PDB file of C-alpha atoms in Angstrom:
ATOM      1  CA  MET A   1      57.624  95.613 171.646  1.00  0.00           C
ATOM      2  CA  ARG A   2      61.231  94.262 171.627  1.00  0.00           C
ATOM      3  CA  LEU A   3      63.160  95.933 174.284  1.00  0.00           C
ATOM      4  CA  GLU A   4      66.077  93.480 174.870  1.00  0.00           C
ATOM      5  CA  LYS A   5      68.619  95.416 172.727  1.00  0.00           C
ATOM      6  CA  LEU A   6      67.216  98.798 173.562  1.00  0.00           C
ATOM      7  CA  ARG A   7      67.951  98.194 177.224  1.00  0.00           C
ATOM      8  CA  GLN A   8      71.672  98.250 176.296  1.00  0.00           C
ATOM      9  CA  VAL A   9      71.608 101.542 174.612  1.00  0.00           C
ATOM     10  CA  ASP A  10      72.597 104.804 176.405  1.00  0.00           C
ATOM     11  CA  LEU A  11      70.358 107.406 174.981  1.00  0.00           C
ATOM     12  CA  ASN A  12      72.808 110.140 176.133  1.00  0.00           C
ATOM     13  CA  LEU A  13      75.436 108.831 173.680  1.00  0.00           C
ATOM     14  CA  LEU A  14      72.932 109.340 170.756  1.00  0.00           C
ATOM     15  CA  ILE A  15      72.235 112.874 171.995  1.00  0.00           C
ATOM     16  CA  ALA A  16      75.925 113.670 172.165  1.00  0.00           C
ATOM     17  CA  PHE A  17      76.548 112.275 168.627  1.00  0.00           C
ATOM     18  CA  ALA A  18      73.594 114.305 167.199  1.00  0.00           C
ATOM     19  CA  ALA A  19      74.955 117.479 168.776  1.00  0.00           C
ATOM     20  CA  ILE A  20      78.436 116.926 167.450  1.00  0.00           C
ATOM     21  CA  ALA A  21      77.086 116.090 163.954  1.00  0.00           C
ATOM     22  CA  GLU A  22      74.918 119.217 163.875  1.00  0.00           C
ATOM     23  CA  GLU A  23      77.650 121.562 165.369  1.00  0.00           C
ATOM     24  CA  LYS A  24      80.553 119.828 163.370  1.00  0.00           C
ATOM     25  CA  SER A  25      82.613 120.459 166.615  1.00  0.00           C
ATOM     26  CA  VAL A  26      83.210 118.816 169.853  1.00  0.00           C
ATOM     27  CA  THR A  27      83.779 122.136 171.543  1.00  0.00           C
ATOM     28  CA  ALA A  28      80.513 123.677 170.213  1.00  0.00           C
ATOM     29  CA  ALA A  29      78.540 120.513 171.058  1.00  0.00           C
ATOM     30  CA  ALA A  30      80.016 120.567 174.645  1.00  0.00           C
ATOM     31  CA  SER A  31      78.895 124.172 175.040  1.00  0.00           C
ATOM     32  CA  ARG A  32      75.450 123.334 173.798  1.00  0.00           C
ATOM     33  CA  LEU A  33      75.059 120.317 176.062  1.00  0.00           C
ATOM     34  CA  LEU A  34      76.541 122.041 179.139  1.00  0.00           C
ATOM     35  CA  LEU A  35      79.292 119.434 179.342  1.00  0.00           C
ATOM     36  CA  SER A  36      83.127 119.461 179.368  1.00  0.00           C
ATOM     37  CA  GLN A  37      84.936 118.862 176.029  1.00  0.00           C
ATOM     38  CA  PRO A  38      86.555 115.651 177.375  1.00  0.00           C
ATOM     39  CA  ALA A  39      83.214 114.233 178.499  1.00  0.00           C
ATOM     40  CA  VAL A  40      81.731 114.826 174.934  1.00  0.00           C
ATOM     41  CA  SER A  41      84.787 113.271 173.366  1.00  0.00           C
ATOM     42  CA  ARG A  42      84.349 110.211 175.556  1.00  0.00           C
ATOM     43  CA  ALA A  43      80.648 110.127 174.641  1.00  0.00           C
ATOM     44  CA  LEU A  44      81.509 110.034 170.974  1.00  0.00           C
ATOM     45  CA  GLN A  45      84.036 107.191 171.407  1.00  0.00           C
ATOM     46  CA  ARG A  46      81.363 105.151 173.319  1.00  0.00           C
ATOM     47  CA  ALA A  47      78.780 105.939 170.652  1.00  0.00           C
ATOM     48  CA  ARG A  48      81.157 104.582 168.034  1.00  0.00           C
ATOM     49  CA  ALA A  49      81.728 101.332 169.915  1.00  0.00           C
ATOM     50  CA  MET A  50      77.961 100.923 170.651  1.00  0.00           C
ATOM     51  CA  LEU A  51      76.987 101.509 167.018  1.00  0.00           C
ATOM     52  CA  GLN A  52      80.068  99.816 165.552  1.00  0.00           C
ATOM     53  CA  ASP A  53      80.785 102.594 163.150  1.00  0.00           C
ATOM     54  CA  PRO A  54      83.120 105.785 163.197  1.00  0.00           C
ATOM     55  CA  LEU A  55      80.010 107.878 162.702  1.00  0.00           C
ATOM     56  CA  LEU A  56      82.013 110.948 162.263  1.00  0.00           C
ATOM     57  CA  VAL A  57      85.381 111.578 160.567  1.00  0.00           C
ATOM     58  CA  ARG A  58      87.617 114.517 160.646  1.00  0.00           C
ATOM     59  CA  SER A  59      87.982 116.733 157.511  1.00  0.00           C
ATOM     60  CA  PRO A  60      89.420 120.365 156.766  1.00  0.00           C
ATOM     61  CA  HIS A  61      85.798 121.711 157.558  1.00  0.00           C
ATOM     62  CA  GLY A  62      85.350 119.756 160.911  1.00  0.00           C
ATOM     63  CA  PHE A  63      83.631 116.587 161.313  1.00  0.00           C
ATOM     64  CA  GLU A  64      81.800 114.932 158.408  1.00  0.00           C
ATOM     65  CA  LEU A  65      79.332 112.042 158.732  1.00  0.00           C
ATOM     66  CA  THR A  66      79.896 108.507 157.554  1.00  0.00           C
ATOM     67  CA  LEU A  67      77.098 106.896 155.547  1.00  0.00           C
ATOM     68  CA  ARG A  68      75.971 104.994 158.600  1.00  0.00           C
ATOM     69  CA  GLY A  69      76.247 108.165 160.682  1.00  0.00           C
ATOM     70  CA  ARG A  70      74.135 110.210 158.226  1.00  0.00           C
ATOM     71  CA  LYS A  71      71.404 107.598 158.342  1.00  0.00           C
ATOM     72  CA  ILE A  72      71.448 107.409 162.115  1.00  0.00           C
ATOM     73  CA  LEU A  73      71.348 111.218 162.406  1.00  0.00           C
ATOM     74  CA  GLN A  74      68.334 111.330 159.917  1.00  0.00           C
ATOM     75  CA  GLU A  75      66.476 108.899 162.209  1.00  0.00           C
ATOM     76  CA  LEU A  76      67.383 110.886 165.380  1.00  0.00           C
ATOM     77  CA  GLU A  77      66.105 114.102 163.830  1.00  0.00           C
ATOM     78  CA  ILE A  78      62.700 112.376 163.796  1.00  0.00           C
ATOM     79  CA  LEU A  79      62.941 110.531 167.075  1.00  0.00           C
ATOM     80  CA  LEU A  80      64.531 112.906 169.485  1.00  0.00           C
ATOM     81  CA  PRO A  81      61.852 115.668 169.159  1.00  0.00           C
ATOM     82  CA  LYS A  82      59.186 113.041 169.852  1.00  0.00           C
ATOM     83  CA  MET A  83      61.042 111.784 172.863  1.00  0.00           C
ATOM     84  CA  ASP A  84      61.569 115.327 174.033  1.00  0.00           C
ATOM     85  CA  GLN A  85      57.808 115.870 173.709  1.00  0.00           C
ATOM     86  CA  LEU A  86      57.217 112.777 175.867  1.00  0.00           C
ATOM     87  CA  VAL A  87      59.457 114.177 178.673  1.00  0.00           C
ATOM     88  CA  THR A  88      58.271 117.750 178.396  1.00  0.00           C
ATOM     89  CA  PRO A  89      54.794 117.900 176.774  1.00  0.00           C
ATOM     90  CA  ASP A  90      53.967 121.000 174.676  1.00  0.00           C
ATOM     91  CA  LEU A  91      51.720 123.494 176.017  1.00  0.00           C
ATOM     92  CA  PHE A  92      48.094 123.134 174.824  1.00  0.00           C
ATOM     93  CA  ASP A  93      47.025 125.802 172.171  1.00  0.00           C
ATOM     94  CA  PRO A  94      43.190 126.096 172.189  1.00  0.00           C
ATOM     95  CA  ILE A  95      43.450 128.173 168.892  1.00  0.00           C
ATOM     96  CA  ARG A  96      45.138 125.420 166.928  1.00  0.00           C
ATOM     97  CA  GLU A  97      44.221 122.179 168.778  1.00  0.00           C
ATOM     98  CA  LYS A  98      40.845 120.645 169.227  1.00  0.00           C
ATOM     99  CA  SER A  99      39.713 119.293 172.510  1.00  0.00           C
ATOM    100  CA  HIS A 100      36.326 118.473 174.083  1.00  0.00           C
ATOM    101  CA  PHE A 101      35.875 119.047 177.910  1.00  0.00           C
ATOM    102  CA  ARG A 102      33.057 117.611 179.855  1.00  0.00           C
ATOM    103  CA  ILE A 103      32.287 119.525 183.019  1.00  0.00           C
ATOM    104  CA  SER A 104      29.506 119.345 185.564  1.00  0.00           C
ATOM    105  CA  GLY A 105      28.456 121.583 188.601  1.00  0.00           C
ATOM    106  CA  PRO A 106      25.306 122.829 190.358  1.00  0.00           C
ATOM    107  CA  ASP A 107      23.432 125.632 188.555  1.00  0.00           C
ATOM    108  CA  ASN A 108      24.660 128.310 191.026  1.00  0.00           C
ATOM    109  CA  VAL A 109      28.365 127.819 190.135  1.00  0.00           C
ATOM    110  CA  CYS A 110      27.608 127.389 186.491  1.00  0.00           C
ATOM    111  CA  THR A 111      25.617 130.756 186.692  1.00  0.00           C
ATOM    112  CA  ALA A 112      28.755 132.463 188.092  1.00  0.00           C
ATOM    113  CA  ILE A 113      31.328 130.828 185.765  1.00  0.00           C
ATOM    114  CA  LEU A 114      29.711 129.756 182.433  1.00  0.00           C
ATOM    115  CA  PRO A 115      28.869 133.238 181.171  1.00  0.00           C
ATOM    116  CA  ARG A 116      32.420 134.326 181.459  1.00  0.00           C
ATOM    117  CA  LEU A 117      33.544 131.075 179.724  1.00  0.00           C
ATOM    118  CA  SER A 118      31.129 131.558 176.951  1.00  0.00           C
ATOM    119  CA  ARG A 119      32.165 135.191 176.263  1.00  0.00           C
ATOM    120  CA  GLN A 120      35.827 134.286 176.187  1.00  0.00           C
ATOM    121  CA  TYR A 121      35.863 131.044 174.224  1.00  0.00           C
ATOM    122  CA  GLY A 122      32.457 130.863 172.387  1.00  0.00           C
ATOM    123  CA  SER A 123      33.412 133.202 169.516  1.00  0.00           C
ATOM    124  CA  GLY A 124      34.384 130.506 167.154  1.00  0.00           C
ATOM    125  CA  ARG A 125      38.031 131.486 167.333  1.00  0.00           C
ATOM    126  CA  TYR A 126      39.019 128.598 169.525  1.00  0.00           C
ATOM    127  CA  GLN A 127      38.908 124.901 168.811  1.00  0.00           C
ATOM    128  CA  VAL A 128      37.761 123.880 172.343  1.00  0.00           C
ATOM    129  CA  GLN A 129      34.333 122.645 173.215  1.00  0.00           C
ATOM    130  CA  PHE A 130      32.758 122.729 176.607  1.00  0.00           C
ATOM    131  CA  GLU A 131      29.973 120.301 177.415  1.00  0.00           C
ATOM    132  CA  PHE A 132      28.213 120.810 180.721  1.00  0.00           C
ATOM    133  CA  LEU A 133      26.490 117.770 182.022  1.00  0.00           C
ATOM    134  CA  PRO A 134      23.614 117.729 184.581  1.00  0.00           C
ATOM    135  CA  TRP A 135      24.595 117.657 188.218  1.00  0.00           C
ATOM    136  CA  GLN A 136      23.540 114.405 189.731  1.00  0.00           C
ATOM    137  CA  ALA A 137      24.068 111.883 192.442  1.00  0.00           C
ATOM    138  CA  GLY A 138      27.140 109.683 191.901  1.00  0.00           C
ATOM    139  CA  ILE A 139      29.012 112.518 189.960  1.00  0.00           C
ATOM    140  CA  SER A 140      32.344 111.274 191.388  1.00  0.00           C
ATOM    141  CA  GLU A 141      31.854 107.865 189.794  1.00  0.00           C
ATOM    142  CA  LEU A 142      31.469 109.531 186.374  1.00  0.00           C
ATOM    143  CA  VAL A 143      34.962 111.198 186.916  1.00  0.00           C
ATOM    144  CA  GLU A 144      36.430 107.894 188.138  1.00  0.00           C
ATOM    145  CA  ARG A 145      35.130 106.184 184.779  1.00  0.00           C
ATOM    146  CA  GLY A 146      36.530 109.075 182.602  1.00  0.00           C
ATOM    147  CA  GLN A 147      33.045 110.179 181.594  1.00  0.00           C
ATOM    148  CA  LEU A 148      33.579 113.679 183.146  1.00  0.00           C
ATOM    149  CA  ASP A 149      36.882 115.689 183.052  1.00  0.00           C
ATOM    150  CA  LEU A 150      36.119 118.201 185.810  1.00  0.00           C
ATOM    151  CA  ILE A 151      33.539 118.943 188.472  1.00  0.00           C
ATOM    152  CA  LEU A 152      32.772 122.268 190.075  1.00  0.00           C
ATOM    153  CA  HIS A 153      31.878 121.718 193.755  1.00  0.00           C
ATOM    154  CA  ILE A 154      31.014 123.409 196.954  1.00  0.00           C
ATOM    155  CA  ASP A 155      31.719 120.720 199.468  1.00  0.00           C
ATOM    156  CA  ASP A 156      35.119 118.966 199.496  1.00  0.00           C
ATOM    157  CA  GLY A 157      33.799 116.602 202.217  1.00  0.00           C
ATOM    158  CA  LEU A 158      31.985 114.761 199.425  1.00  0.00           C
ATOM    159  CA  LEU A 159      34.916 114.199 197.202  1.00  0.00           C
ATOM    160  CA  PRO A 160      36.944 110.962 196.996  1.00  0.00           C
ATOM    161  CA  VAL A 161      40.233 111.483 198.859  1.00  0.00           C
ATOM    162  CA  HIS A 162      42.395 110.525 196.045  1.00  0.00           C
ATOM    163  CA  PHE A 163      40.780 113.292 193.731  1.00  0.00           C
ATOM    164  CA  HIS A 164      42.805 116.537 193.133  1.00  0.00           C
ATOM    165  CA  SER A 165      40.954 119.596 194.055  1.00  0.00           C
ATOM    166  CA  GLU A 166      41.588 123.376 194.136  1.00  0.00           C
ATOM    167  CA  ARG A 167      39.823 126.341 195.561  1.00  0.00           C
ATOM    168  CA  LEU A 168      38.613 128.594 192.796  1.00  0.00           C
ATOM    169  CA  TYR A 169      36.983 131.554 194.604  1.00  0.00           C
ATOM    170  CA  GLN A 170      35.077 132.410 197.786  1.00  0.00           C
ATOM    171  CA  GLU A 171      31.505 133.404 197.988  1.00  0.00           C
ATOM    172  CA  ASP A 172      29.096 134.663 200.631  1.00  0.00           C
ATOM    173  CA  TRP A 173      25.531 133.635 201.360  1.00  0.00           C
ATOM    174  CA  ILE A 174      22.657 136.012 200.545  1.00  0.00           C
ATOM    175  CA  CYS A 175      18.904 135.533 200.886  1.00  0.00           C
ATOM    176  CA  ALA A 176      16.245 136.127 198.305  1.00  0.00           C
ATOM    177  CA  VAL A 177      12.592 136.926 199.141  1.00  0.00           C
ATOM    178  CA  ALA A 178       9.498 138.172 197.336  1.00  0.00           C
ATOM    179  CA  ARG A 179       9.583 141.865 196.715  1.00  0.00           C
ATOM    180  CA  ASN A 180       6.282 142.469 198.752  1.00  0.00           C
ATOM    181  CA  SER A 181       7.325 140.129 201.612  1.00  0.00           C
ATOM    182  CA  ARG A 182       7.390 141.359 205.188  1.00  0.00           C
ATOM    183  CA  PHE A 183      11.321 140.860 205.543  1.00  0.00           C
ATOM    184  CA  GLY A 184      13.626 143.745 206.250  1.00  0.00           C
ATOM    185  CA  GLU A 185      16.996 144.380 204.645  1.00  0.00           C
ATOM    186  CA  ARG A 186      18.818 141.901 206.890  1.00  0.00           C
ATOM    187  CA  LEU A 187      17.669 138.565 208.526  1.00  0.00           C
ATOM    188  CA  SER A 188      18.713 137.966 212.136  1.00  0.00           C
ATOM    189  CA  LEU A 189      19.221 134.372 213.015  1.00  0.00           C
ATOM    190  CA  LYS A 190      16.005 134.426 215.027  1.00  0.00           C
ATOM    191  CA  GLN A 191      14.017 135.746 211.879  1.00  0.00           C
ATOM    192  CA  TYR A 192      15.751 133.323 209.643  1.00  0.00           C
ATOM    193  CA  LEU A 193      14.884 130.347 211.733  1.00  0.00           C
ATOM    194  CA  ALA A 194      11.230 131.502 212.216  1.00  0.00           C
ATOM    195  CA  ALA A 195      10.754 131.734 208.487  1.00  0.00           C
ATOM    196  CA  SER A 196       9.721 128.942 206.115  1.00  0.00           C
ATOM    197  CA  HIS A 197      12.425 128.242 203.582  1.00  0.00           C
ATOM    198  CA  ILE A 198      12.624 126.899 200.063  1.00  0.00           C
ATOM    199  CA  ILE A 199      15.847 124.803 200.065  1.00  0.00           C
ATOM    200  CA  VAL A 200      17.912 123.903 197.164  1.00  0.00           C
ATOM    201  CA  ALA A 201      19.410 120.459 197.653  1.00  0.00           C
ATOM    202  CA  THR A 202      21.672 119.599 194.711  1.00  0.00           C
ATOM    203  CA  TYR A 203      22.373 116.204 196.197  1.00  0.00           C
ATOM    204  CA  GLY A 204      19.425 114.203 197.317  1.00  0.00           C
ATOM    205  CA  GLY A 205      19.641 113.055 200.929  1.00  0.00           C
ATOM    206  CA  VAL A 206      22.724 115.128 201.683  1.00  0.00           C
ATOM    207  CA  ARG A 207      22.715 118.081 204.112  1.00  0.00           C
ATOM    208  CA  THR A 208      23.330 121.434 202.407  1.00  0.00           C
ATOM    209  CA  ILE A 209      26.138 123.708 203.539  1.00  0.00           C
ATOM    210  CA  PRO A 210      23.838 126.344 205.148  1.00  0.00           C
ATOM    211  CA  ASP A 211      22.280 123.438 207.181  1.00  0.00           C
ATOM    212  CA  LYS A 212      25.711 122.201 208.166  1.00  0.00           C
ATOM    213  CA  GLN A 213      26.692 125.738 209.263  1.00  0.00           C
ATOM    214  CA  LEU A 214      23.405 126.181 211.269  1.00  0.00           C
ATOM    215  CA  ALA A 215      23.978 122.784 212.928  1.00  0.00           C
ATOM    216  CA  ALA A 216      27.349 123.954 214.110  1.00  0.00           C
ATOM    217  CA  VAL A 217      25.562 126.620 216.217  1.00  0.00           C
ATOM    218  CA  GLY A 218      22.806 124.326 217.332  1.00  0.00           C
ATOM    219  CA  ALA A 219      20.206 125.645 214.946  1.00  0.00           C
ATOM    220  CA  LYS A 220      17.865 124.247 212.270  1.00  0.00           C
ATOM    221  CA  ARG A 221      15.680 126.002 209.597  1.00  0.00           C
ATOM    222  CA  ARG A 222      12.215 124.985 208.571  1.00  0.00           C
ATOM    223  CA  SER A 223      11.630 123.873 205.024  1.00  0.00           C
ATOM    224  CA  SER A 224       8.380 123.578 203.156  1.00  0.00           C
ATOM    225  CA  ILE A 225       9.763 123.092 199.681  1.00  0.00           C
ATOM    226  CA  ARG A 226      12.969 121.468 198.301  1.00  0.00           C
ATOM    227  CA  VAL A 227      14.128 121.768 194.777  1.00  0.00           C
ATOM    228  CA  PRO A 228      17.410 120.768 192.873  1.00  0.00           C
ATOM    229  CA  TYR A 229      17.944 124.062 191.171  1.00  0.00           C
ATOM    230  CA  PHE A 230      18.557 127.626 192.320  1.00  0.00           C
ATOM    231  CA  GLY A 231      17.085 129.064 189.131  1.00  0.00           C
ATOM    232  CA  VAL A 232      13.825 127.296 189.670  1.00  0.00           C
ATOM    233  CA  ALA A 233      13.815 128.243 193.430  1.00  0.00           C
ATOM    234  CA  LEU A 234      14.019 131.937 192.440  1.00  0.00           C
ATOM    235  CA  GLN A 235      10.887 131.617 190.357  1.00  0.00           C
ATOM    236  CA  CYS A 236       8.996 130.141 193.359  1.00  0.00           C
ATOM    237  CA  LEU A 237       9.445 133.115 195.547  1.00  0.00           C
ATOM    238  CA  PRO A 238       6.946 135.774 194.127  1.00  0.00           C
ATOM    239  CA  GLY A 239       3.682 135.801 196.102  1.00  0.00           C
ATOM    240  CA  THR A 240       5.171 133.914 199.119  1.00  0.00           C
ATOM    241  CA  GLU A 241       6.839 134.705 202.461  1.00  0.00           C
ATOM    242  CA  LEU A 242       9.506 131.993 201.731  1.00  0.00           C
ATOM    243  CA  VAL A 243      13.141 132.615 202.213  1.00  0.00           C
ATOM    244  CA  LEU A 244      15.756 131.267 199.637  1.00  0.00           C
ATOM    245  CA  THR A 245      19.513 131.121 200.655  1.00  0.00           C
ATOM    246  CA  LEU A 246      21.736 131.853 197.603  1.00  0.00           C
ATOM    247  CA  THR A 247      25.304 131.980 196.832  1.00  0.00           C
ATOM    248  CA  SER A 248      26.460 135.638 196.028  1.00  0.00           C
ATOM    249  CA  GLY A 249      27.431 134.656 192.504  1.00  0.00           C
ATOM    250  CA  MET A 250      23.731 134.445 191.737  1.00  0.00           C
ATOM    251  CA  THR A 251      23.154 138.144 192.536  1.00  0.00           C
ATOM    252  CA  SER A 252      22.894 139.316 188.939  1.00  0.00           C
ATOM    253  CA  ALA A 253      20.365 136.487 188.214  1.00  0.00           C
ATOM    254  CA  ALA A 254      18.239 137.396 191.258  1.00  0.00           C
ATOM    255  CA  LYS A 255      18.212 141.128 190.364  1.00  0.00           C
ATOM    256  CA  ARG A 256      16.764 140.364 186.893  1.00  0.00           C
ATOM    257  CA  ASN A 257      13.634 139.118 188.562  1.00  0.00           C
ATOM    258  CA  ARG A 258      11.631 142.205 189.412  1.00  0.00           C
ATOM    259  CA  ASP A 259       9.359 140.321 191.745  1.00  0.00           C
ATOM    260  CA  VAL A 260      12.301 139.376 193.930  1.00  0.00           C
ATOM    261  CA  ARG A 261      14.616 141.292 196.220  1.00  0.00           C
ATOM    262  CA  LEU A 262      17.797 140.470 198.058  1.00  0.00           C
ATOM    263  CA  VAL A 263      18.385 140.686 201.786  1.00  0.00           C
ATOM    264  CA  LYS A 264      21.394 140.037 203.962  1.00  0.00           C
ATOM    265  CA  ALA A 265      21.742 136.529 205.401  1.00  0.00           C
ATOM    266  CA  PRO A 266      22.335 136.000 209.133  1.00  0.00           C
ATOM    267  CA  ARG A 267      25.970 136.417 210.237  1.00  0.00           C
ATOM    268  CA  GLU A 268      26.131 132.788 211.265  1.00  0.00           C
ATOM    269  CA  LEU A 269      26.171 131.743 207.601  1.00  0.00           C
ATOM    270  CA  ARG A 270      29.792 132.062 206.821  1.00  0.00           C
ATOM    271  CA  PRO A 271      31.633 132.494 203.403  1.00  0.00           C
ATOM    272  CA  PHE A 272      32.671 129.300 201.664  1.00  0.00           C
ATOM    273  CA  TRP A 273      34.769 128.166 198.693  1.00  0.00           C
ATOM    274  CA  PHE A 274      33.867 126.847 195.386  1.00  0.00           C
ATOM    275  CA  LEU A 275      36.222 124.130 194.249  1.00  0.00           C
ATOM    276  CA  MET A 276      37.167 122.355 191.078  1.00  0.00           C
ATOM    277  CA  ALA A 277      38.098 118.778 191.277  1.00  0.00           C
ATOM    278  CA  TRP A 278      39.511 116.210 188.847  1.00  0.00           C
ATOM    279  CA  HIS A 279      40.952 112.718 188.648  1.00  0.00           C
ATOM    280  CA  PRO A 280      44.803 112.505 189.217  1.00  0.00           C
ATOM    281  CA  ARG A 281      45.234 110.828 185.814  1.00  0.00           C
ATOM    282  CA  LEU A 282      44.462 114.203 184.225  1.00  0.00           C
ATOM    283  CA  ASN A 283      46.760 116.188 186.360  1.00  0.00           C
ATOM    284  CA  SER A 284      49.570 116.815 183.869  1.00  0.00           C
ATOM    285  CA  ASP A 285      47.738 116.374 180.591  1.00  0.00           C
ATOM    286  CA  PRO A 286      48.289 119.604 178.733  1.00  0.00           C
ATOM    287  CA  PRO A 287      44.684 120.273 177.533  1.00  0.00           C
ATOM    288  CA  HIS A 288      43.439 119.721 181.082  1.00  0.00           C
ATOM    289  CA  VAL A 289      46.111 121.883 182.589  1.00  0.00           C
ATOM    290  CA  TRP A 290      44.974 124.572 180.140  1.00  0.00           C
ATOM    291  CA  LEU A 291      41.233 123.976 181.064  1.00  0.00           C
ATOM    292  CA  ARG A 292      41.985 124.466 184.788  1.00  0.00           C
ATOM    293  CA  ASP A 293      43.926 127.611 184.197  1.00  0.00           C
ATOM    294  CA  ALA A 294      41.067 128.935 182.006  1.00  0.00           C
ATOM    295  CA  LEU A 295      38.638 128.401 184.947  1.00  0.00           C
ATOM    296  CA  ARG A 296      40.978 130.048 187.307  1.00  0.00           C
ATOM    297  CA  GLN A 297      41.183 133.071 185.241  1.00  0.00           C
ATOM    298  CA  GLY A 298      37.468 133.231 184.621  1.00  0.00           C
ATOM    299  CA  SER A 299      36.689 132.883 188.364  1.00  0.00           C
ATOM    300  CA  SER A 300      39.174 135.552 189.373  1.00  0.00           C
ATOM    301  CA  LEU A 301      37.691 137.989 186.964  1.00  0.00           C
ATOM    302  CA  GLU A 302      34.247 137.164 188.226  1.00  0.00           C
ATOM    303  CA  VAL A 303      35.220 137.884 191.824  1.00  0.00           C
ATOM    304  CA  SER A 304      36.774 141.173 190.687  1.00  0.00           C
ATOM    305  CA  GLU A 305      33.690 142.256 188.969  1.00  0.00           C
ATOM    306  CA  GLN A 306      31.594 141.405 192.076  1.00  0.00           C
ATOM    307  CA  HIS A 307      33.629 143.675 194.189  1.00  0.00           C
ATOM    308  CA  LEU A 308      33.578 146.756 191.734  1.00  0.00           C
TER     309      LEU A 308
END
């Protein structure tokens, strides 16, 4: 790219020339550009010197373009809108524009958010595609390499510090047990610690949020089974005395299993936030700005329905 001559060009002079040529009046151009009339007149004089052509000549009907001025204006009519778009990107329109989004999150957050997303954007009216990839160790590296656009997360302590993140919505902990188990409607901390648990560990070798919260009060639960998915864990409960600690967004999924019932978790298990996180290179990209807003809207509606 040859930039030597371009460095000597004042783009503002071209903008002033284009405005005068379109308005055929310095006064009207000044009003449009929010400048004084003398400032626009000086800009025209400098544009003439820079381009070595009068560009505009006076006539009974106002300014008229010279042949070179007409050619330059025709080029500017193509270039200026493109340059304006570079400075101020258009908003993304999911109905007109195609985009493919790659997202990943544990199955509990997907259970809460994905049905709403499917109902809203899966009708065929929209051009966007959502691909949900398996949650796995090293997920941040996939974002870093551009193989994932967004991750839905529960623990910001596991995110790289340079990632951007935002709280989507808050949830509580609930417990699921077999319908015929001995547990009452609420588990005290003593009962909770005495029980045997099926633990969902979405990250191998990483302490879960409930375990972190229990450790903060000097407690630890007993685990006989560890699995990577909440949906699988629910299927393991019938016929056992196991306790499964769930996020409240999975309430509907748990209630669909007639062999399972929900009980209140110990008060020591505090509410938490679900996050969405992305690489800073995607922060201002219009399709990804739209994606994050779609998830914000979906998650806020989800929270509203939970409280009805």
